PDB file of C-alpha atoms in Angstrom:
ATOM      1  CA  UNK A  29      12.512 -11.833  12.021  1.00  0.00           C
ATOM      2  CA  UNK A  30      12.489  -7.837  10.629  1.00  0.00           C
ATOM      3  CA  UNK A  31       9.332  -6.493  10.183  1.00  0.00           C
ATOM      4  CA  UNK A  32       6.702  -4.299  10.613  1.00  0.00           C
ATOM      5  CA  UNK A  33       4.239  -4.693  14.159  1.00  0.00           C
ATOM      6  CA  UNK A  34       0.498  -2.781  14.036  1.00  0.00           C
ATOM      7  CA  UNK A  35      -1.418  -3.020  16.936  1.00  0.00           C
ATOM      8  CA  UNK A  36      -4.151  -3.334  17.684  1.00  0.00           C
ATOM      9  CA  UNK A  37      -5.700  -5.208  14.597  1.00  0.00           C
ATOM     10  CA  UNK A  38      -8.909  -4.238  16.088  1.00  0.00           C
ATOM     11  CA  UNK A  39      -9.797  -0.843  17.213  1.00  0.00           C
ATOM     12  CA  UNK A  40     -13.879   0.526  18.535  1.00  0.00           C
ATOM     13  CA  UNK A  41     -14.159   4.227  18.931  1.00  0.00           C
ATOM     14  CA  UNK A  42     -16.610   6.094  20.706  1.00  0.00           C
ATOM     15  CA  UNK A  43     -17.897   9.741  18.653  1.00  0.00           C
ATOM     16  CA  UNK A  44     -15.621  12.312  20.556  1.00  0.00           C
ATOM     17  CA  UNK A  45     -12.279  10.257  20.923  1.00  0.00           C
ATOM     18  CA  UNK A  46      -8.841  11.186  20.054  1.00  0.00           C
ATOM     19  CA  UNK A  47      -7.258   7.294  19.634  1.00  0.00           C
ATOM     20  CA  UNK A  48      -3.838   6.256  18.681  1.00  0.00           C
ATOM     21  CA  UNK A  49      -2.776   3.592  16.338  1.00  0.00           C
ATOM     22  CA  UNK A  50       0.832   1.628  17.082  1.00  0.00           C
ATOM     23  CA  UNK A  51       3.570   1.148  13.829  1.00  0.00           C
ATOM     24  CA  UNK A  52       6.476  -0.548  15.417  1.00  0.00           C
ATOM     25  CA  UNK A  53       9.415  -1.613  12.714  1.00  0.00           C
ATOM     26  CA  UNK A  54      12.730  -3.434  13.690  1.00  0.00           C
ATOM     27  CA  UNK A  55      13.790  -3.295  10.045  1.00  0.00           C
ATOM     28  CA  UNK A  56      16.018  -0.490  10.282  1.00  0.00           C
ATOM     29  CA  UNK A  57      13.974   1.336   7.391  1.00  0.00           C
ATOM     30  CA  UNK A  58      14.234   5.299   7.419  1.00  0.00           C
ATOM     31  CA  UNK A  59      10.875   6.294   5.529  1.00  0.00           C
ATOM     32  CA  UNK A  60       7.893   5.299   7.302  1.00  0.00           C
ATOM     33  CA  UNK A  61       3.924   6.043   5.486  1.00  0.00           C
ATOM     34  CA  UNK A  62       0.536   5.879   6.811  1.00  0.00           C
ATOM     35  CA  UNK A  63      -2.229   5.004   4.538  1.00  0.00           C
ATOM     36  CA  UNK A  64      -6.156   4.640   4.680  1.00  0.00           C
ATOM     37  CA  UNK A  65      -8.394   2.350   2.977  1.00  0.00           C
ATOM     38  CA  UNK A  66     -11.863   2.082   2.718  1.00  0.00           C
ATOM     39  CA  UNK A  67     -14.147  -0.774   1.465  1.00  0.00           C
ATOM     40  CA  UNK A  68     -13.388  -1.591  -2.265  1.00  0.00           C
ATOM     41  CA  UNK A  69     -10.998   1.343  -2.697  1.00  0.00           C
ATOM     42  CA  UNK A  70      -7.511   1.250  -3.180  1.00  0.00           C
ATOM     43  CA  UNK A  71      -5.277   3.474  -0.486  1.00  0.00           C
ATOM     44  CA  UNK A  72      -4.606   6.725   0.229  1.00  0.00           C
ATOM     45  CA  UNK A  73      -1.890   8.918   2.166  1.00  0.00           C
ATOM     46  CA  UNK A  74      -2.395   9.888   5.287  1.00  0.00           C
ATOM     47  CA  UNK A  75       1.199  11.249   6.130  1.00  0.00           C
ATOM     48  CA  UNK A  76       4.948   9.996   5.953  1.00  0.00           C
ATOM     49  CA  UNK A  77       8.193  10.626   7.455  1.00  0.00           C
ATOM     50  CA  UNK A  78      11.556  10.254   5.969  1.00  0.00           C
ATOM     51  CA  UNK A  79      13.864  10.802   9.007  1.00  0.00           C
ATOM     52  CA  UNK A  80      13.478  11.239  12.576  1.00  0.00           C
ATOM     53  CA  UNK A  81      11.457  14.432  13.670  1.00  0.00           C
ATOM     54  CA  UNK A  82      10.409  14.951  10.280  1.00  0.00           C
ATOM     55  CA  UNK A  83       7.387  14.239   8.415  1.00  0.00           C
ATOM     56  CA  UNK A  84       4.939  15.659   5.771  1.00  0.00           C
ATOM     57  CA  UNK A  85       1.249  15.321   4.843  1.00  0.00           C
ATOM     58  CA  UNK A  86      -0.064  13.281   2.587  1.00  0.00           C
ATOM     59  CA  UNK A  87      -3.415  13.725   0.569  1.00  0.00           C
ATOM     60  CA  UNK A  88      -5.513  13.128   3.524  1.00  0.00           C
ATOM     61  CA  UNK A  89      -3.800  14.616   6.323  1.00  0.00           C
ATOM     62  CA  UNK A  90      -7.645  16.609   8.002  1.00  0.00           C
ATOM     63  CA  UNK A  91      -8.298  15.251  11.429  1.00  0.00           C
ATOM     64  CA  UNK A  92      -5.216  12.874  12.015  1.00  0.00           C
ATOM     65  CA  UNK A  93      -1.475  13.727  13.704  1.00  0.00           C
ATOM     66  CA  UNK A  94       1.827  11.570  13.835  1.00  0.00           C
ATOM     67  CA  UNK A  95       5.085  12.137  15.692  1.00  0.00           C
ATOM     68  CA  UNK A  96       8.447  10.046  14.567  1.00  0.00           C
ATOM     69  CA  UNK A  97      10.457  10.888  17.881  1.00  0.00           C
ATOM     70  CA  UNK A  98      12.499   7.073  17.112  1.00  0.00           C
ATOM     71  CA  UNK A  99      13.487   5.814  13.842  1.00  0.00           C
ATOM     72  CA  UNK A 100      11.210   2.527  14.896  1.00  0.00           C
ATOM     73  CA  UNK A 101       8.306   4.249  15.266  1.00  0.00           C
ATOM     74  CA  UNK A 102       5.560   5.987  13.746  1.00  0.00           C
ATOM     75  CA  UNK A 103       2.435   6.411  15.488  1.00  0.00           C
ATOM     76  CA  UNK A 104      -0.770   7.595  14.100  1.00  0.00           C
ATOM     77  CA  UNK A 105      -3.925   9.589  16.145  1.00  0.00           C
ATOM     78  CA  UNK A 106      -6.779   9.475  14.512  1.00  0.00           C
ATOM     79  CA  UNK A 107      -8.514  12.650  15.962  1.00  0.00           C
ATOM     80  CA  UNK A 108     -11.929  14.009  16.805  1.00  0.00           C
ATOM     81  CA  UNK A 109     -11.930  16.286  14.075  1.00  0.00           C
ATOM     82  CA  UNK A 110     -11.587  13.337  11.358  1.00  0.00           C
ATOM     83  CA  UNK A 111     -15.263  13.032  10.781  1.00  0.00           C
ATOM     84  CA  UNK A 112     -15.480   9.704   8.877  1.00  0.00           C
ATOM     85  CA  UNK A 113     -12.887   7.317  10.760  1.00  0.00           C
ATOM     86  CA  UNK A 114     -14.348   3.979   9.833  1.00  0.00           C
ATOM     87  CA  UNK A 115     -11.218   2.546   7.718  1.00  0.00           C
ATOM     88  CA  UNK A 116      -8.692   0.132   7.713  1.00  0.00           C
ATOM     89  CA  UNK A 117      -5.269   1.713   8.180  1.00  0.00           C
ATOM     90  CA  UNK A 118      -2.071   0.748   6.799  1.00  0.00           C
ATOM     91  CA  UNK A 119       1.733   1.489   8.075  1.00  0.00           C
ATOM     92  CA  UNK A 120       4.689   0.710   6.235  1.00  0.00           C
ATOM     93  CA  UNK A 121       8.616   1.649   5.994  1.00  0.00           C
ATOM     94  CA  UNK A 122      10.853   1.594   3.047  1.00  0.00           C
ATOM     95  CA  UNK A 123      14.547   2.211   2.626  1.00  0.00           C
ATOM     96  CA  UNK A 124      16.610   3.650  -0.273  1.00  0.00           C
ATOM     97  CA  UNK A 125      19.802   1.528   0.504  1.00  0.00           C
ATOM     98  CA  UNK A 126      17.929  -1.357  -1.893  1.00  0.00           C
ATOM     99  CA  UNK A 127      14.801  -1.429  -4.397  1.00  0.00           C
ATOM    100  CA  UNK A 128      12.779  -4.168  -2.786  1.00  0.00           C
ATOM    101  CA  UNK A 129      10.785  -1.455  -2.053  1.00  0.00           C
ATOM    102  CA  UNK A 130       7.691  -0.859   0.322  1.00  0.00           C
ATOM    103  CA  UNK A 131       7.270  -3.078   3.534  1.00  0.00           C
ATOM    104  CA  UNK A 132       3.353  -2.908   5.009  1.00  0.00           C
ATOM    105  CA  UNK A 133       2.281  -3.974   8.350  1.00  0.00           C
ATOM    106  CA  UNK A 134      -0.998  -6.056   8.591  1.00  0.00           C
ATOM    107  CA  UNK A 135      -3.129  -3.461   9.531  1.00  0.00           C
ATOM    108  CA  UNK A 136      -5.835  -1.585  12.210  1.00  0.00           C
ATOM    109  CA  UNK A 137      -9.269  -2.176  11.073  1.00  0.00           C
ATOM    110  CA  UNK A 138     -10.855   1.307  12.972  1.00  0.00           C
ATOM    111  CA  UNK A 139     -14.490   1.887  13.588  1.00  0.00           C
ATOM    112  CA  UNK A 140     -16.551   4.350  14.980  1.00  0.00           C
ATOM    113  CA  UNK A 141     -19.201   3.067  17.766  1.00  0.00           C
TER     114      UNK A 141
ATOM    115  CA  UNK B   1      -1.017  14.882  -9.477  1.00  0.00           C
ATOM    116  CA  UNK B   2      -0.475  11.477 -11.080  1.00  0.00           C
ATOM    117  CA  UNK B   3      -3.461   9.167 -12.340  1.00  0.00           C
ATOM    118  CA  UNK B   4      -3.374   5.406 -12.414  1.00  0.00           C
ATOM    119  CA  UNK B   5      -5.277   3.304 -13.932  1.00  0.00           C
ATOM    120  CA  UNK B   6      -5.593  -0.071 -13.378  1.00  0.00           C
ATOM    121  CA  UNK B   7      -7.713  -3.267 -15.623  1.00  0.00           C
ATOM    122  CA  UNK B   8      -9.598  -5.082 -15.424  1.00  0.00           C
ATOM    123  CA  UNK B   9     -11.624  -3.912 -12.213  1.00  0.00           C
ATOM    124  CA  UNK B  10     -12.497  -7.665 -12.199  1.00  0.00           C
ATOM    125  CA  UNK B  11     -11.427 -11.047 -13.118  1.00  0.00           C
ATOM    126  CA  UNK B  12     -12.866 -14.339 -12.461  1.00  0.00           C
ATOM    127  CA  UNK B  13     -10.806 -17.449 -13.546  1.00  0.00           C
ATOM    128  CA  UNK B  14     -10.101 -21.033 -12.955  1.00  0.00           C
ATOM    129  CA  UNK B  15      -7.359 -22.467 -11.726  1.00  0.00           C
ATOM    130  CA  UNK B  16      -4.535 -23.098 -13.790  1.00  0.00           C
ATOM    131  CA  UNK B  17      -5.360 -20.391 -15.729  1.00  0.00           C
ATOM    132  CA  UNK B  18      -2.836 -17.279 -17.082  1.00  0.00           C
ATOM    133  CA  UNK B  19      -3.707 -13.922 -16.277  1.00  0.00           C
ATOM    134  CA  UNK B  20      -2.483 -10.536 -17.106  1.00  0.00           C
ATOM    135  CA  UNK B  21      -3.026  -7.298 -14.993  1.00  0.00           C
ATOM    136  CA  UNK B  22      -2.734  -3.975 -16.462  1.00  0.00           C
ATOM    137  CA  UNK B  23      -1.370  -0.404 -15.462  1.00  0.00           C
ATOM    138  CA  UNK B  24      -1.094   2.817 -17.046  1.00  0.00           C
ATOM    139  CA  UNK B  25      -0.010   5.793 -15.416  1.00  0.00           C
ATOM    140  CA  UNK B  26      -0.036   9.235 -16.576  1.00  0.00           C
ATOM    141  CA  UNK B  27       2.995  10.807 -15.889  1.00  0.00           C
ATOM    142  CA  UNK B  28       6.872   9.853 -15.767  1.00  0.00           C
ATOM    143  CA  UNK B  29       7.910   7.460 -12.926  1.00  0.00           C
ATOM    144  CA  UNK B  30      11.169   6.275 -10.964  1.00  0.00           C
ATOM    145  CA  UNK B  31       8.904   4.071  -9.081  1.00  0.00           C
ATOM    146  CA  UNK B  32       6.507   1.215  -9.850  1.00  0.00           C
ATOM    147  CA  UNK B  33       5.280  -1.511  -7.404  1.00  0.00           C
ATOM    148  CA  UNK B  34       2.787  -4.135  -7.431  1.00  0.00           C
ATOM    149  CA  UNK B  35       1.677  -5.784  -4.519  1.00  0.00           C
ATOM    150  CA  UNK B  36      -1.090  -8.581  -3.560  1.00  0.00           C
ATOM    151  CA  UNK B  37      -3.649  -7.854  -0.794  1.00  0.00           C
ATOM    152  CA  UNK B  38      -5.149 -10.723   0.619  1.00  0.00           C
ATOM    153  CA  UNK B  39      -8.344 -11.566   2.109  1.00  0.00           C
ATOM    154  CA  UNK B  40      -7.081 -10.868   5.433  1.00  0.00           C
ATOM    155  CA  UNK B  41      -5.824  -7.283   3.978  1.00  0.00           C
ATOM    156  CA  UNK B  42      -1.669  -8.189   4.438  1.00  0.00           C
ATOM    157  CA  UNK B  43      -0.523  -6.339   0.943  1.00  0.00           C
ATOM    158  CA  UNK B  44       2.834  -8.290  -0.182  1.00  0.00           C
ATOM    159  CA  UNK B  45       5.353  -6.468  -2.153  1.00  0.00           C
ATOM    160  CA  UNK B  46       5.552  -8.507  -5.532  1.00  0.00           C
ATOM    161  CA  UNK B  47       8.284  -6.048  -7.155  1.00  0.00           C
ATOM    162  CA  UNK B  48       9.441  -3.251  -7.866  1.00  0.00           C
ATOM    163  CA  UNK B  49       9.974  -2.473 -11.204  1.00  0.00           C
ATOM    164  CA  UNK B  50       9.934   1.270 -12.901  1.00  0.00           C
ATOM    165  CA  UNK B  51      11.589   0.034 -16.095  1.00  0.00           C
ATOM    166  CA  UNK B  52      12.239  -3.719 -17.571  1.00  0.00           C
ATOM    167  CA  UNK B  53      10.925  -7.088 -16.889  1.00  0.00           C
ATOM    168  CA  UNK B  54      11.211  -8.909 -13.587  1.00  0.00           C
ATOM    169  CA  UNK B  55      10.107 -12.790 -13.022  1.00  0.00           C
ATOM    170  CA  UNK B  56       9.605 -14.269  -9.913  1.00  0.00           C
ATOM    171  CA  UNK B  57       8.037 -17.802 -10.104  1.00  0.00           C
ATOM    172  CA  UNK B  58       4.860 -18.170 -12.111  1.00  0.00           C
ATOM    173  CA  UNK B  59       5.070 -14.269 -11.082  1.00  0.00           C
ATOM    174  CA  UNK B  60       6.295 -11.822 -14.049  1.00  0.00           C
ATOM    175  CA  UNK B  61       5.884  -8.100 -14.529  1.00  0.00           C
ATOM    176  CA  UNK B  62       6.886  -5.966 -17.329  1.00  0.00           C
ATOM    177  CA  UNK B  63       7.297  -2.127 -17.453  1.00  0.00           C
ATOM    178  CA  UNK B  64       7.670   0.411 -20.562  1.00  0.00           C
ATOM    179  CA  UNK B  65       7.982   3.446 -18.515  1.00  0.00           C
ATOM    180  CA  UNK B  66       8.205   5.322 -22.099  1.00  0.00           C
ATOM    181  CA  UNK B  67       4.986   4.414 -23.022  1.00  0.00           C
ATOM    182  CA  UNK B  68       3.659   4.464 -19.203  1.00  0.00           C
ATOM    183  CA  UNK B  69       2.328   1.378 -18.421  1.00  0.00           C
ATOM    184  CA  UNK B  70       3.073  -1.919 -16.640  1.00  0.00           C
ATOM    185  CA  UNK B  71       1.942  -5.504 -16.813  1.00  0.00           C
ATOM    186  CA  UNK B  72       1.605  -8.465 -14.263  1.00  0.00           C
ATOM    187  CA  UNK B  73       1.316 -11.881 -15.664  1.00  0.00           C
ATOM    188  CA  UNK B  74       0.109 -14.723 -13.547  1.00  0.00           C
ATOM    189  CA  UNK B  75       0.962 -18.199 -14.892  1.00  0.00           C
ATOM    190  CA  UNK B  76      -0.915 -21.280 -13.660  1.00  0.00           C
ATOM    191  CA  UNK B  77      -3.155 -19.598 -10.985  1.00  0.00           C
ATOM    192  CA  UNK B  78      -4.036 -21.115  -7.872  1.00  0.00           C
ATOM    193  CA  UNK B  79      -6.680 -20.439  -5.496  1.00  0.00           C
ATOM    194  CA  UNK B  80      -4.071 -18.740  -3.180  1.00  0.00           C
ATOM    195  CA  UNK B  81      -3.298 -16.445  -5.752  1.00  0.00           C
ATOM    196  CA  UNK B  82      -7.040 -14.472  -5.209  1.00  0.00           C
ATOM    197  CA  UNK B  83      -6.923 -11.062  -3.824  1.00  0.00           C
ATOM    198  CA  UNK B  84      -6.572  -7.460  -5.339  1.00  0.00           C
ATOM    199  CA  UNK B  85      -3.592  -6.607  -7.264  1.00  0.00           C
ATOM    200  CA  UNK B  86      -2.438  -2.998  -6.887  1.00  0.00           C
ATOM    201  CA  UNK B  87      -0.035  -1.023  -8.582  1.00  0.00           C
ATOM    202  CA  UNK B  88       1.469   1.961  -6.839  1.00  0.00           C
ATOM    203  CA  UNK B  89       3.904   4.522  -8.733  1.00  0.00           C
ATOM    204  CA  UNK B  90       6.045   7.721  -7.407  1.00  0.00           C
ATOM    205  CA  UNK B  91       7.237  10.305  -9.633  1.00  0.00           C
ATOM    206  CA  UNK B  92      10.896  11.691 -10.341  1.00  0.00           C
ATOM    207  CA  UNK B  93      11.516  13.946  -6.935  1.00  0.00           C
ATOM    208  CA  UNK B  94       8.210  12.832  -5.015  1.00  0.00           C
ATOM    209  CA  UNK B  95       8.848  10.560  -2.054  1.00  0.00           C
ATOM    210  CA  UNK B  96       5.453   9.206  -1.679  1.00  0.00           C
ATOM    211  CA  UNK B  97       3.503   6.013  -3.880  1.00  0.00           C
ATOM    212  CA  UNK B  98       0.441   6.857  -5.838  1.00  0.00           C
ATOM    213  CA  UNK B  99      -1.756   4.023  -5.125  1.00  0.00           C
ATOM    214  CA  UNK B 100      -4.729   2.438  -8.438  1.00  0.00           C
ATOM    215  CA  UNK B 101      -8.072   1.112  -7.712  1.00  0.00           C
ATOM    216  CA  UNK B 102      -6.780  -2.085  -8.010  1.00  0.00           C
ATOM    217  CA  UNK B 103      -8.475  -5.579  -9.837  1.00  0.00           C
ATOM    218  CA  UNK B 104      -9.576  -7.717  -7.560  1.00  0.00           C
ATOM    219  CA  UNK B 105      -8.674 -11.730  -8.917  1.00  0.00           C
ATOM    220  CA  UNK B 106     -10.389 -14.638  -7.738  1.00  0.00           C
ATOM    221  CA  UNK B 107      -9.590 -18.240  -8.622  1.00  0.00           C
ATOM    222  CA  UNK B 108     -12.191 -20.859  -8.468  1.00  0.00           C
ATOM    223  CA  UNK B 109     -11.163 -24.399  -8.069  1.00  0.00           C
TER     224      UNK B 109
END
């Protein structure tokens, strides 16, 4: 089955650490997006890509960096410079060829030990 | 940038009964979704709808873009259907979905 794979659903990080969150999708989808949420909220941007070796910044792109080197992937690194990590984070793709419109992955819940 | 809005914040019903979700936006869209996120935090795409009316089981959403706001009606709820309800819209030229505060539902048995 198509779809979209985050791993790990878990995630503990120590003050100081650059770590790196997996978005893995075998749906063939060209635009990829990388939201935040916190507790109660609804979500925010983080960044997105539209093709390969492209992407932009969303609304909340301080203290995070992505690379889309394959069309199936879009990995996020939450950085040491992102002062506030503790979030669940939220990957999904979306193509133009039909309106169903946005596929999301089941998320990273991220916290800062 | 673009402001949504989304009401109630809260709603509390029993099951079997209708509900109706409400979004206003501030600005022109090409693109309006709703999805469900569940207690485990999956969000579901429900539809995608910038303009017209859309049913999909006891599911139903209506947009009048003109008038910049959308509606999901829920028709005999079940406890399955509790979660928060977002609404997410893009405007003309922007790539990227604005995402509302969302209204969290929960259906007691």
């Amino acid at each position: 089955d198509g779809g979209i794979t985050q791993s790990p659903k878990y995630l503990f990080r120590k003050e100081g650490q650059n770590v790196t969150l997996s978005c893995e999708q075998n749906l063939n989808h060209d635009a990829m997006y990388w939201y935040r949420q916190d507790p109660g909220q609804g979500l925010r941007l983080i960044y997105y890509s539209q093709i390969v070796n492209d992407f932009q910044k969303g609304d909340i792109a301080e203290g995070y960096s992505v690379s889309r080197e394959k069309k199936e992937s879009f990995p996020l690194t939450v950085t040491s410079a992102q002062k506030n990590p503790t979030a669940f984070y939220l990957c999904a793709s979306e193509t133009r060829l039909t309106n169903y419109g946005y596929t999301f992955g089941s998320g990273t819940r991220l916290t800062v030990v | 940038g673009i402001q949504v809005e989304q009401s109630p914040p809260d709603l509390i019903l029993q099951e079997g009964a209708n509900s109706t979700l409400r979004c206003n936006f501030s600005d022109s869209v090409n693109n309006l979704q709703w999805f469900h996120q569940n207690p485990w935090g999956q969000l579901i795409n429900l539809f995608y709808i910038p303009s017209g009316t859309k049913q999909n089981g006891r599911l139903s959403a209506t947009t009048v873009a003109t008038e910049r706001y959308s509606l999901l009606y829920i028709s005999s709820s079940q406890t399955t259907d509790s979660g928060v309800y977002f609404c997410a819209v893009a405007i003309q030229g922007a790539q990227k979905l604005v995402f509302g505060q969302g209204t969290r539902l929960t259906i007691n048995p």
